[in-house]
CSV table of C-alpha atoms in Angstrom, one decimal:
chain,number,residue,atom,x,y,z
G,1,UNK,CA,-23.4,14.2,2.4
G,2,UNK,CA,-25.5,11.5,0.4
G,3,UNK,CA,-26.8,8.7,2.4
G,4,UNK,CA,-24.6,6.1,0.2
G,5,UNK,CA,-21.3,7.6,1.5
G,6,UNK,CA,-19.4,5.5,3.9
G,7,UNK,CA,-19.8,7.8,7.0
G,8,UNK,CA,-16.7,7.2,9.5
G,9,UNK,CA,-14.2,9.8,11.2
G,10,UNK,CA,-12.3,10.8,7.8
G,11,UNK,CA,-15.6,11.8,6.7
G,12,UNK,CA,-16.4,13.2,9.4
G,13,UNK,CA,-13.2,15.1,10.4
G,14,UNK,CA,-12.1,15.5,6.6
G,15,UNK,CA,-9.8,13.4,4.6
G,16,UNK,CA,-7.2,16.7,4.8
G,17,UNK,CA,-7.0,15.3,9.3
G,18,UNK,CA,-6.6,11.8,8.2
G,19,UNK,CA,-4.5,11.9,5.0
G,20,UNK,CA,-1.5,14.2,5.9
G,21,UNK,CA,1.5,11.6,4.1
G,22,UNK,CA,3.8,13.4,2.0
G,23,UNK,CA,5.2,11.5,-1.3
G,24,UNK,CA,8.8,12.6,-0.6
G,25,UNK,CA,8.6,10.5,2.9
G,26,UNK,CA,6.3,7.5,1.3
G,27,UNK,CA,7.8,3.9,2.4
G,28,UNK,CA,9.2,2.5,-1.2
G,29,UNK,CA,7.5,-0.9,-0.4
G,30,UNK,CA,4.6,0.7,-1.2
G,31,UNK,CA,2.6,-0.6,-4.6
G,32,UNK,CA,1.6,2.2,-7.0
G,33,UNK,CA,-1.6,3.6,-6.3
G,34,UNK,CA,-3.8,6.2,-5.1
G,35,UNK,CA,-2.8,5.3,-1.3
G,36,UNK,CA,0.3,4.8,0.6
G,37,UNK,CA,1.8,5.0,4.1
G,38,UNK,CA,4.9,7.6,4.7
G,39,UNK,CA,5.6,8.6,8.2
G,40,UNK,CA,2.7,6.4,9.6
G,41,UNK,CA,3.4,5.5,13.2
G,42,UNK,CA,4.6,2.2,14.2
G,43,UNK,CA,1.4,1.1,16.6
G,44,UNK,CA,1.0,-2.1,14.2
G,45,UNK,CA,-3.1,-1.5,13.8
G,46,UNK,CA,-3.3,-0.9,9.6
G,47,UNK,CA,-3.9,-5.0,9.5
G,48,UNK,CA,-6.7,-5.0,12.4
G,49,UNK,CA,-8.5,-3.1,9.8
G,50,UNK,CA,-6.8,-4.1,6.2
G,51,UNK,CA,-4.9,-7.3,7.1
G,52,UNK,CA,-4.9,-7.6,3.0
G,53,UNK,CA,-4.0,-4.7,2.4
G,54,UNK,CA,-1.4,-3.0,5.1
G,55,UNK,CA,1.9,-4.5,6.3
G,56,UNK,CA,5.0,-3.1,8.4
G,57,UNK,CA,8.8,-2.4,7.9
G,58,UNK,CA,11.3,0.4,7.4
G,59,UNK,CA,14.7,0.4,6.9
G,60,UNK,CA,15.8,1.3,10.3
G,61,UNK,CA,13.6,-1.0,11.9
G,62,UNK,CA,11.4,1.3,12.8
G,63,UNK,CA,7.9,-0.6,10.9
G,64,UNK,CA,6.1,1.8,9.7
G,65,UNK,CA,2.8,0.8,7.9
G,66,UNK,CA,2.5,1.0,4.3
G,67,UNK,CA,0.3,-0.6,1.2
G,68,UNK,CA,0.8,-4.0,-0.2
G,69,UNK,CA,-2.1,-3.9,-2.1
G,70,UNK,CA,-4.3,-1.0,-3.0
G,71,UNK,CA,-8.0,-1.5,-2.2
G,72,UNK,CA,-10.1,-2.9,-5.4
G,73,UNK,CA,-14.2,-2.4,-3.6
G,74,UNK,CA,-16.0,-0.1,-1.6
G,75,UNK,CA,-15.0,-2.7,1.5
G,76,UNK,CA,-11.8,-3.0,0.7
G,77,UNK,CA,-12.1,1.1,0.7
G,78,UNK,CA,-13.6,1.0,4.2
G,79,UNK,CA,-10.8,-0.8,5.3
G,80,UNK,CA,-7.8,0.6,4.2
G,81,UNK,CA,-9.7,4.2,5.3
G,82,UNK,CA,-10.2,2.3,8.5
G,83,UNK,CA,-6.4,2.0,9.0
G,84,UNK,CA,-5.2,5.5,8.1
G,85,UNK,CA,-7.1,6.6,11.0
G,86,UNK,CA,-6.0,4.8,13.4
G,87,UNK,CA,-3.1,6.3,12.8
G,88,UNK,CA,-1.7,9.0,15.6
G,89,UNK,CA,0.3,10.9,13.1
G,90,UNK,CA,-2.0,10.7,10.0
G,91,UNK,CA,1.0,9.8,7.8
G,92,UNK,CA,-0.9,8.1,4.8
G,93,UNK,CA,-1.9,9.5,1.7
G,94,UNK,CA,-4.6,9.5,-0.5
G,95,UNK,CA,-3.0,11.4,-3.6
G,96,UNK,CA,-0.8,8.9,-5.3
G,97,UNK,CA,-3.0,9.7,-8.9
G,98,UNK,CA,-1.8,13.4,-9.0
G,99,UNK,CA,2.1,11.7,-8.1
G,100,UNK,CA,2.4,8.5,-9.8
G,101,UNK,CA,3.2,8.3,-13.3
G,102,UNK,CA,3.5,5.4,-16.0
G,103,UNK,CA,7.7,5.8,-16.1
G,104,UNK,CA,7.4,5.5,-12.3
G,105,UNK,CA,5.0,2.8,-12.2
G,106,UNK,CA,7.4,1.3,-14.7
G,107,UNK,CA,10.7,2.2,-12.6
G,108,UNK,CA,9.2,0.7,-9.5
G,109,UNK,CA,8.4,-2.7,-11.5
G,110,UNK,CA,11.8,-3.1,-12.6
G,111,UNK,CA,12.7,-2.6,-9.3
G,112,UNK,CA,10.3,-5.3,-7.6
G,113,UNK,CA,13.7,-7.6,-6.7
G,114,UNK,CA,14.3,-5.4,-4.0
G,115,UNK,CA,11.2,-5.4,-2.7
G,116,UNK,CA,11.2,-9.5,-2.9
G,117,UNK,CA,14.4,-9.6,-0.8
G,118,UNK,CA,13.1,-7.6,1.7
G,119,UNK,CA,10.1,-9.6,1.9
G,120,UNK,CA,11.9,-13.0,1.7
G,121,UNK,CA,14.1,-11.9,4.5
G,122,UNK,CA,11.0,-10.7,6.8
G,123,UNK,CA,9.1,-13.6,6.1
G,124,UNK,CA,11.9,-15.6,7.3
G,125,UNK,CA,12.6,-13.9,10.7
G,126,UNK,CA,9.0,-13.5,11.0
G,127,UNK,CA,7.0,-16.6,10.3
G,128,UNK,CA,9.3,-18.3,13.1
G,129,UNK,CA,9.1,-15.6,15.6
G,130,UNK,CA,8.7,-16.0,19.3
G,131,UNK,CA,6.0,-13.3,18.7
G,132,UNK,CA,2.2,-13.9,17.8
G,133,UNK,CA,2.4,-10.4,15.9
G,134,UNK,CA,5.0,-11.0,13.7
G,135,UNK,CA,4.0,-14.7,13.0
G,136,UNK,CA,0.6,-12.8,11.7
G,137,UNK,CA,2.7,-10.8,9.7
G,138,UNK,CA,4.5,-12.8,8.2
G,139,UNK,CA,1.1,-14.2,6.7
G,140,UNK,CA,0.8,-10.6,5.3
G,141,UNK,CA,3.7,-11.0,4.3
G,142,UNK,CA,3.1,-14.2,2.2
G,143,UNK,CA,0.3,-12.8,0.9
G,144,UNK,CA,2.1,-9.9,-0.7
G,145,UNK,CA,4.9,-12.5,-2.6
G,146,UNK,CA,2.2,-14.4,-4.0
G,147,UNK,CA,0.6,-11.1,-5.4
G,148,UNK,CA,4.2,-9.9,-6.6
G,149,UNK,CA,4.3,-12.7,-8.3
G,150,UNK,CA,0.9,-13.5,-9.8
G,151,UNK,CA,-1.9,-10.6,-10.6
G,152,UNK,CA,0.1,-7.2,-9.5
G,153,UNK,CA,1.6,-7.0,-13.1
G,154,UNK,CA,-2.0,-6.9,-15.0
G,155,UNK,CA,-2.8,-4.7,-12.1
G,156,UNK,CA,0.0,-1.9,-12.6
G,157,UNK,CA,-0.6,-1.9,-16.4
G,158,UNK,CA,-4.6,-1.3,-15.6
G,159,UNK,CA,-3.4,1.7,-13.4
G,160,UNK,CA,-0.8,2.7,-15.8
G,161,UNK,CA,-3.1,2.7,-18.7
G,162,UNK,CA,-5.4,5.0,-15.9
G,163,UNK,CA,-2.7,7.5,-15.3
G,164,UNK,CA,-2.4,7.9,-19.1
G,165,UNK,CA,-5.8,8.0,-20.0
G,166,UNK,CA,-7.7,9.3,-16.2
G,167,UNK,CA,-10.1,6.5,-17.1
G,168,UNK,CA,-10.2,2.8,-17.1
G,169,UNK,CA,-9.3,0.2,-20.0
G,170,UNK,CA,-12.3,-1.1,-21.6
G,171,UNK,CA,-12.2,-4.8,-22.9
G,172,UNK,CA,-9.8,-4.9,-25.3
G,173,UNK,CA,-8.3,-1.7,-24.6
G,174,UNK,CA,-4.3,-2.5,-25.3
G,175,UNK,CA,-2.6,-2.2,-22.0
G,176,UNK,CA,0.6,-0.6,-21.4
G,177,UNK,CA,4.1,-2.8,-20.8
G,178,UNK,CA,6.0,-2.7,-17.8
């Protein structure tokens, strides 16, 4: 191991014991990406570590964690690393490159409405909550509408221009539509 490797327990352990998720049971709320959350447990820890990056739900209110936003630095990295071992189950994933394509990037795109109801209907219950935990949440979850809405297009055409090429766009390198 070089010395300039973050050295933490999936490191350590291998990220085989900490990255276990399987696509077929990856949490649709999920943005395209290398990482994602499918049968993570629902011990709410992902935003201790990646409160930018992790957030909760399921469709039978279960809350499983999963990605809003796929890391973009070596800290952000760190983080989101940080959260897929805390979790008991090791449900994330860490090989959403070899899965992903640009028609499915594309597909969940078109499909981003669904995603802003559920959000919109969280964010509701949540940022009123009796609970601490779910008022934080619901900051998460505030966070993630304003990036559905503002850079997470240029950032799915970047990665959809990756998944076509296996590098990334230079400057003006034509990206890919949505």
């Amino acid at each position: 191991m070089f010395a300039s490797q973050p050295r933490n327990a999936a490191w350590e352990r291998g990220v085989d014991a900490t990255f276990q998720g399987k696509w077929e049971e990856r949490n649709w709320r999920n943005i395209p990406g290398p990482f994602y959350g499918a049968m993570t447990d629902n011990c709410w820890v992902g935003r201790l570590h990646a409160p930018r990056h992790v957030l909760y739900g399921d469709d039978i209110d279960y809350e499983q964690e999963f990605l809003y936003r796929q890391p973009g630095n070596i800290e952000e990295l760190r983080a989101v690393i940080a959260a897929a071992e805390e979790d008991p189950w090791a449900g994330w994933a860490c090989d959403g490159d070899r899965q992903w394509t640009p028609s499915l990037v594309r597909e969940w795109w078109r499909d981003r409405r669904r995603v802003r109801e559920w959000i919109t209907t969280k964010l509701r219950r949540w940022s009123v909550s009796d609970r601490a935990d779910e008022r934080e949440v619901a900051t998460g979850l505030a966070d993630y509408l304003v990036y559905l809405d503002g850079d997470l297009e240029a950032h799915l055409q970047v990665y959809s221009y990756f998944l076509d090429n296996r590098v990334s766009p230079a400057a003006g390198d034509p990206l890919p539509s949505l």
